[in-house]
Coordinates of C-alpha atoms in Angstrom, one line a residue:
C642 CA 0.0 0.0 0.0
A643 CA 2.9 2.4 0.8
L644 CA 4.5 1.7 -2.6
A645 CA 1.2 2.4 -4.4
T646 CA 0.7 5.6 -2.4
L647 CA 4.2 6.7 -3.5
G648 CA 3.4 5.9 -7.1
I649 CA 5.7 2.8 -7.2
L650 CA 3.8 0.3 -9.4
D651 CA 6.2 -2.6 -9.2
E652 CA 5.4 -5.2 -6.6
L653 CA 8.0 -6.5 -4.2
P654 CA 9.3 -10.0 -5.0
A655 CA 8.2 -12.7 -2.6
G656 CA 10.8 -13.5 0.0
D657 CA 12.3 -12.5 3.3
Y658 CA 13.1 -8.9 4.2
G659 CA 15.4 -7.9 7.0
Q660 CA 15.8 -4.1 6.7
I661 CA 13.7 -1.1 5.5
R662 CA 15.2 2.2 4.4
L663 CA 13.3 5.4 3.8
H664 CA 15.1 7.8 1.5
L665 CA 14.2 11.4 1.8
L666 CA 14.4 13.9 -1.1
A667 CA 17.5 16.0 -0.8
N668 CA 17.0 19.7 -0.2
D669 CA 19.1 20.5 -3.3
A670 CA 17.4 18.0 -5.6
S671 CA 16.9 19.3 -9.1
E672 CA 13.2 18.5 -9.0
G673 CA 10.5 17.4 -6.6
P674 CA 6.8 17.6 -5.9
A675 CA 4.8 20.4 -7.6
E676 CA 3.3 21.5 -4.3
N677 CA 6.3 22.1 -2.0
A678 CA 5.5 23.5 1.4
C679 CA 9.2 24.2 2.0
E680 CA 9.7 26.3 -1.1
A681 CA 10.1 29.5 1.0
V682 CA 13.3 28.1 2.6
D683 CA 14.7 26.8 -0.7
G684 CA 14.5 23.1 0.1
F685 CA 12.2 20.1 0.3
N686 CA 12.4 19.4 4.0
C687 CA 11.4 22.0 6.6
A688 CA 9.9 22.4 10.1
M689 CA 8.0 25.2 11.9
T690 CA 9.6 26.2 15.2
A691 CA 7.4 26.6 18.2
E692 CA 5.1 29.6 18.5
L693 CA 7.0 30.7 21.6
S694 CA 10.1 31.1 19.5
G695 CA 8.4 33.0 16.8
G696 CA 6.8 30.2 14.7
E697 CA 9.5 30.5 12.0
L698 CA 9.7 28.1 9.0
K699 CA 13.2 26.7 8.8
L700 CA 15.1 24.4 6.5
L701 CA 15.5 20.9 8.0
N702 CA 19.0 19.8 7.3
L703 CA 19.6 16.1 6.5
S704 CA 22.6 14.0 7.3
S705 CA 22.7 10.9 5.1
Q706 CA 19.0 10.3 4.8
A707 CA 18.9 11.4 1.1
N708 CA 21.7 8.9 0.2
T709 CA 21.7 5.9 2.5
G710 CA 18.2 6.4 3.9
I711 CA 16.7 6.2 7.3
K712 CA 17.4 2.6 8.4
I713 CA 15.1 0.2 10.2
P714 CA 17.5 -2.7 10.9
P715 CA 16.4 -6.3 11.8
G716 CA 16.8 -5.6 15.5
Q717 CA 14.1 -3.0 15.4
M718 CA 11.6 -5.2 13.4
P719 CA 9.3 -7.8 15.1
D720 CA 10.7 -11.3 14.6
G721 CA 13.8 -9.7 13.0
G722 CA 12.2 -9.1 9.6
L723 CA 9.3 -9.7 7.3
S724 CA 8.4 -12.6 5.1
L725 CA 6.1 -12.1 2.1
E726 CA 4.6 -14.9 0.0
E727 CA 3.5 -14.4 -3.6
G728 CA 0.4 -12.2 -3.8
E729 CA 0.5 -11.1 -0.1
S730 CA 0.6 -7.6 1.2
A731 CA 2.0 -6.5 4.5
N732 CA 0.9 -3.8 6.9
I733 CA 3.8 -2.2 8.8
N734 CA 3.4 0.5 11.5
I735 CA 6.5 2.6 11.5
E736 CA 7.0 4.6 14.7
F737 CA 8.5 8.0 14.0
N738 CA 8.4 10.7 16.6
A739 CA 9.0 13.7 14.4
C740 CA 9.5 16.2 17.2
R741 CA 12.1 14.2 19.1
S742 CA 13.9 13.5 15.9
I743 CA 14.5 17.2 15.1
V744 CA 17.4 18.8 17.0
E745 CA 18.5 22.5 17.1
Q746 CA 22.0 23.2 16.0
G747 CA 24.4 25.7 17.5
N748 CA 23.9 28.1 14.6
G749 CA 20.1 28.1 15.1
G750 CA 19.5 25.7 12.3
L751 CA 17.5 22.4 12.5
R752 CA 18.7 18.9 11.7
L753 CA 16.9 15.6 11.3
K754 CA 18.3 12.8 13.5
P755 CA 15.6 10.2 13.5
T756 CA 15.4 6.7 14.9
L757 CA 12.5 4.5 13.6
H758 CA 11.0 1.3 14.8
A759 CA 8.7 -1.0 12.8
G760 CA 5.9 -2.8 14.6
E761 CA 2.6 -4.5 14.1
I762 CA 3.6 -6.3 11.0
G763 CA 0.8 -8.4 9.5
V764 CA -0.7 -9.4 6.2
V765 CA -3.5 -7.1 4.8
D766 CA -6.0 -7.7 2.1
T767 CA -6.0 -6.1 -1.3
L768 CA -8.3 -6.1 -4.3
S769 CA -6.6 -6.0 -7.7
G770 CA -7.7 -6.2 -11.3
S771 CA -7.4 -4.5 -14.6
L772 CA -9.9 -2.8 -16.9
V773 CA -9.8 -4.0 -20.5
K774 CA -11.7 -2.7 -23.5
V775 CA -14.1 -4.8 -25.5
V776 CA -13.5 -4.8 -29.2
G777 CA -16.3 -6.0 -31.5
E778 CA -19.7 -7.4 -30.6
G779 CA -21.4 -10.8 -29.8
E780 CA -19.4 -14.0 -30.3
E781 CA -16.8 -12.1 -32.3
A782 CA -16.0 -9.8 -29.4
T783 CA -12.4 -9.8 -28.0
T784 CA -10.7 -7.7 -25.3
E785 CA -7.4 -5.8 -25.4
A786 CA -5.5 -3.7 -22.9
F787 CA -5.8 0.0 -22.6
T788 CA -2.9 2.3 -23.3
D789 CA -4.1 5.6 -22.0
V790 CA -7.3 5.4 -20.0
T791 CA -8.9 7.3 -17.1
G792 CA -10.7 4.7 -15.1
L793 CA -12.3 5.0 -11.8
V794 CA -13.0 2.1 -9.5
F795 CA -15.5 2.1 -6.6
L796 CA -15.5 -0.4 -3.8
E797 CA -19.1 -0.5 -2.5
Q798 CA -21.4 -2.2 0.0
V799 CA -25.1 -2.2 -0.3
D800 CA -27.0 -0.7 2.6
E801 CA -30.4 -1.6 4.0
G802 CA -32.1 0.6 1.4
G803 CA -30.5 -1.3 -1.5
I804 CA -28.0 1.5 -2.4
G805 CA -24.4 0.8 -3.0
R806 CA -22.3 3.0 -0.7
V807 CA -18.7 3.8 -1.7
I808 CA -16.2 2.4 0.8
M809 CA -13.0 3.1 -1.2
E810 CA -12.3 4.6 -4.6
L811 CA -9.2 4.6 -6.8
Q812 CA -8.2 5.9 -10.2
T813 CA -6.6 3.2 -12.4
E814 CA -3.2 3.4 -14.0
P815 CA -3.2 4.4 -17.7
D816 CA -3.2 0.7 -18.7
G817 CA -6.4 0.1 -16.6
S818 CA -4.7 -1.8 -13.7
F819 CA -5.6 -1.1 -10.1
N820 CA -4.9 -2.3 -6.6
L821 CA -7.2 -1.3 -3.8
C822 CA -5.2 -1.5 -0.6
P823 CA -5.7 -2.0 2.3
V824 CA -9.2 -3.5 2.0
P825 CA -11.2 -4.2 5.2
E826 CA -12.6 -7.7 5.8
G827 CA -15.9 -8.5 4.1
D828 CA -17.7 -8.9 0.8
F829 CA -18.0 -6.0 -1.7
D830 CA -19.2 -5.0 -5.1
V831 CA -16.7 -3.4 -7.5
V832 CA -18.0 -0.7 -9.9
A833 CA -15.8 0.7 -12.6
A834 CA -16.2 3.2 -15.5
A835 CA -13.7 4.6 -17.9
K836 CA -12.9 7.2 -20.6
D837 CA -10.0 6.9 -23.0
N838 CA -7.7 9.5 -24.4
S839 CA -9.8 9.8 -27.6
G840 CA -12.9 10.8 -25.6
V841 CA -14.7 7.5 -25.9
T842 CA -16.6 6.6 -22.7
Y843 CA -17.2 3.0 -21.5
N844 CA -20.3 1.9 -19.6
A845 CA -20.1 0.9 -16.0
T846 CA -19.1 -2.7 -15.2
V847 CA -20.2 -4.1 -11.8
T848 CA -18.6 -7.1 -10.2
L849 CA -20.8 -8.5 -7.4
G850 CA -19.7 -10.5 -4.4
V851 CA -16.0 -9.9 -4.3
S852 CA -14.2 -10.9 -1.1
A853 CA -11.3 -9.0 0.3
G854 CA -8.1 -10.4 -0.9
A855 CA -9.4 -11.5 -4.3
A856 CA -7.7 -11.0 -7.6
I857 CA -10.6 -10.0 -9.9
G858 CA -8.6 -10.3 -13.1
E859 CA -9.8 -8.6 -16.2
I860 CA -13.0 -6.4 -16.1
P861 CA -14.4 -5.9 -19.6
M862 CA -15.4 -2.3 -20.4
V863 CA -17.9 -1.9 -23.3
P864 CA -17.5 1.3 -25.3
E865 CA -20.3 3.6 -26.2
T866 CA -21.4 3.0 -29.8
G867 CA -23.3 5.0 -32.4
T868 CA -22.7 8.5 -33.7
D869 CA -22.0 10.0 -30.2
T870 CA -19.5 8.0 -28.1
G871 CA -19.3 10.7 -25.4
P872 CA -20.9 10.6 -22.0
G873 CA -24.4 11.4 -21.0
T874 CA -25.1 14.7 -19.2
I875 CA -27.4 15.2 -16.2
N876 CA -28.1 18.8 -15.2
G877 CA -30.0 19.8 -12.1
E878 CA -30.5 22.2 -9.3
V879 CA -30.4 21.8 -5.5
S880 CA -31.7 24.3 -3.0
T881 CA -31.5 24.5 0.8
T882 CA -33.6 26.6 3.2
S883 CA -34.7 26.7 6.8
G884 CA -36.5 29.7 8.3
S885 CA -33.9 31.7 6.4
P886 CA -31.4 30.7 3.7
S887 CA -29.2 28.0 4.9
T888 CA -25.9 26.6 3.5
A889 CA -25.4 22.8 3.3
V890 CA -22.8 20.6 1.8
I891 CA -24.4 18.4 -0.8
V892 CA -23.0 15.0 -2.0
L893 CA -24.4 13.9 -5.4
S894 CA -24.3 10.3 -6.5
P895 CA -25.8 8.9 -9.8
L896 CA -27.4 5.5 -9.3
Q897 CA -28.1 2.7 -11.7
D898 CA -30.2 -0.5 -11.2
V899 CA -28.2 -3.7 -11.4
S900 CA -31.0 -6.1 -10.4
S901 CA -34.1 -7.4 -12.1
D902 CA -36.4 -5.9 -9.5
A903 CA -34.8 -2.5 -8.9
S904 CA -33.8 -3.7 -5.4
M905 CA -30.1 -2.8 -5.9
L906 CA -28.9 0.6 -7.0
M907 CA -25.2 1.0 -7.4
T908 CA -23.3 4.3 -7.2
I909 CA -21.8 4.9 -10.7
P910 CA -18.5 6.8 -11.2
T911 CA -18.7 10.0 -13.2
F912 CA -16.3 11.6 -15.5
G913 CA -15.3 14.4 -13.2
E914 CA -15.3 14.8 -9.4
S915 CA -17.0 11.6 -8.2
P916 CA -19.1 11.6 -6.1
L917 CA -19.8 15.3 -6.7
T918 CA -19.5 17.5 -3.6
F919 CA -20.5 21.2 -3.4
T920 CA -21.9 23.8 -1.0
T921 CA -25.1 25.7 -1.7
V922 CA -24.7 29.4 -2.0
P923 CA -27.0 32.5 -1.8
H924 CA -29.1 33.0 -4.9
D925 CA -27.4 36.3 -5.7
T926 CA -23.9 34.8 -5.7
D927 CA -22.1 35.0 -9.0
G928 CA -22.7 31.9 -11.0
A929 CA -25.8 30.8 -9.0
V930 CA -29.0 30.7 -10.9
C931 CA -31.8 29.7 -8.6
T932 CA -35.3 29.0 -10.0
D933 CA -36.8 30.4 -6.8
T934 CA -34.7 33.4 -5.6
T935 CA -36.8 34.1 -2.5
G936 CA -34.7 33.2 0.6
T937 CA -32.9 30.4 -1.1
N938 CA -29.4 29.0 -1.2
C939 CA -28.8 26.8 -4.3
F940 CA -26.3 25.2 -6.7
N941 CA -26.6 24.2 -10.3
Y942 CA -24.8 20.9 -11.0
T943 CA -23.7 18.9 -14.0
L944 CA -23.0 15.1 -13.9
M945 CA -21.1 13.4 -16.8
V946 CA -22.1 9.8 -16.7
P947 CA -21.8 6.6 -18.9
A948 CA -24.7 6.7 -21.4
S949 CA -25.4 3.0 -21.3
D950 CA -26.6 0.3 -18.9
P951 CA -24.0 -1.4 -16.8
Q952 CA -22.6 -4.8 -17.4
V953 CA -23.0 -7.0 -14.3
G954 CA -21.4 -10.3 -13.2
T955 CA -21.0 -12.2 -9.9
F956 CA -17.4 -12.8 -9.1
S957 CA -15.9 -16.2 -9.8
A958 CA -12.2 -17.1 -9.3
D959 CA -12.5 -19.2 -12.4
G960 CA -13.6 -16.2 -14.5
T961 CA -16.5 -13.8 -14.1
E962 CA -19.1 -13.7 -16.8
Y963 CA -20.8 -10.4 -17.4
A964 CA -24.1 -9.5 -19.1
P965 CA -26.2 -6.3 -19.5
A966 CA -28.1 -5.4 -16.3
N967 CA -31.4 -5.1 -18.2
D968 CA -32.9 -5.1 -21.7
S969 CA -34.3 -1.6 -21.5
E970 CA -33.9 0.6 -24.6
E971 CA -33.4 3.6 -22.3
V972 CA -30.5 4.1 -20.0
E973 CA -32.0 4.8 -16.6
Y974 CA -30.5 6.8 -13.8
Q975 CA -31.5 8.2 -10.4
V976 CA -29.6 11.0 -8.7
L977 CA -29.1 10.7 -4.9
A978 CA -28.4 14.0 -3.0
E979 CA -27.4 13.9 0.7
A980 CA -27.0 17.0 2.8
F981 CA -24.4 17.6 5.5
V982 CA -23.6 20.5 7.9
P983 CA -20.6 22.5 6.6
D984 CA -17.2 21.5 8.1
T985 CA -18.7 18.4 9.8
E986 CA -19.9 14.9 8.9
E987 CA -23.3 15.5 10.5
A988 CA -26.5 15.0 8.4
N989 CA -28.3 18.2 7.6
C990 CA -31.9 19.2 6.6
D991 CA -35.1 17.1 7.0
P992 CA -35.0 14.7 5.4
S993 CA -31.2 14.6 4.9
S994 CA -31.4 12.7 1.6
L995 CA -33.5 13.1 -1.6
I996 CA -33.6 11.2 -4.9
A997 CA -34.2 13.1 -8.1
D998 CA -37.1 11.7 -10.2
E999 CA -37.9 9.1 -7.6
D1000 CA -41.6 9.9 -7.8
D1001 CA -42.1 10.0 -11.6
A1002 CA -44.0 7.3 -13.4
A1003 CA -40.8 5.4 -14.4
N1004 CA -38.9 6.2 -11.2
T1005 CA -35.9 7.0 -13.4
L1006 CA -34.2 9.6 -15.6
A1007 CA -33.5 8.6 -19.2
V1008 CA -30.0 9.5 -20.3
T1009 CA -28.7 9.5 -23.9
A1010 CA -25.2 10.2 -25.1
G1011 CA -24.7 13.7 -26.4
T1012 CA -28.1 14.9 -25.3
P1013 CA -28.3 16.7 -21.9
V1014 CA -31.2 15.9 -19.6
T1015 CA -32.5 17.8 -16.7
A1016 CA -33.4 16.2 -13.4
E1017 CA -36.1 17.6 -11.2
R1018 CA -35.1 20.3 -8.7
L1019 CA -34.3 18.9 -5.3
D1020 CA -35.4 21.2 -2.4
F1021 CA -34.0 20.5 1.0
T1022 CA -35.8 22.2 3.9
G1023 CA -35.3 22.4 7.6
C1024 CA -31.6 22.8 7.2
A1025 CA -29.4 24.0 10.0
G1026 CA -28.0 27.5 9.8
D1027 CA -24.4 28.3 9.1
P1028 CA -22.1 27.3 12.0

């Protein structure tokens, strides 16, 4: 997981490991992260002195950490090291007391002199797989690897209301591969959508009943076909009020049915921020166009979604078979909006969640590639005032 976080895609070979070294970026390195909090002191490592001494940002001088690394030798690792089998992932808790590891030099400078210890080593679960594009149709269809794709993978669990809730999310590598890590124990559903560098979008593919630790293998992504291969567009408006205008943080999630009786609605990744999160603003704010401008906070949103029904399959280690979720000629969506109090995770408004087009005759919103559709306005009332 640490390697994936650092952008290192190569897996460690199976075997026994007796030492860990953490190499820090040298202060005089020719290049580094685009967002560098230490830029003001001309380096890549820095620390803020205590407020009692002025709260000054100072360069953190390194000894050999940029060359030989910060070492965790066998004597500081449980059982003297770590053993990894093929396909296993390990969870290592590295104890690093940053404050005790920074010492003040005689010239007033700061130097890093850390001692690290590794503990709580244990195997953790991952979920890995790869999105592949489907070429052709029917029995003639084949799959091939992506070369430059933007894929988004959701790990979901269905709640009591039959809605897939996102537990983890991850953007794939350009070749479509992904590794969710660490994954908690349990069974999950994996939902993926993709868009390649030519602008072609691929419908969502849902893999049901995946246990933590599984290797999903290849997940087929069916491209949009026809004259317009781009995404579908859902536009809409959300308003929030109480006795007076009230701000709320709104989280929007497009839902698609993956069951025969509409009992299971999965959250579908969008081509943009996903799920979409925004804060409602007063109706007279620049860019806000509220239908009802009387005592209203609002927000106008746009969701770019796959313009086709999802492919669905139940996971099998021997190879998962996928098929369209339904035979409907229309691509059907619902839009779930949930309200939260700003700067908290507390539910807001009464009720705190609404579904667009939930009460229409078809209980859905029909989406077509290249043709924007407008969802019904969602009006939250009884919202808490600004904190």
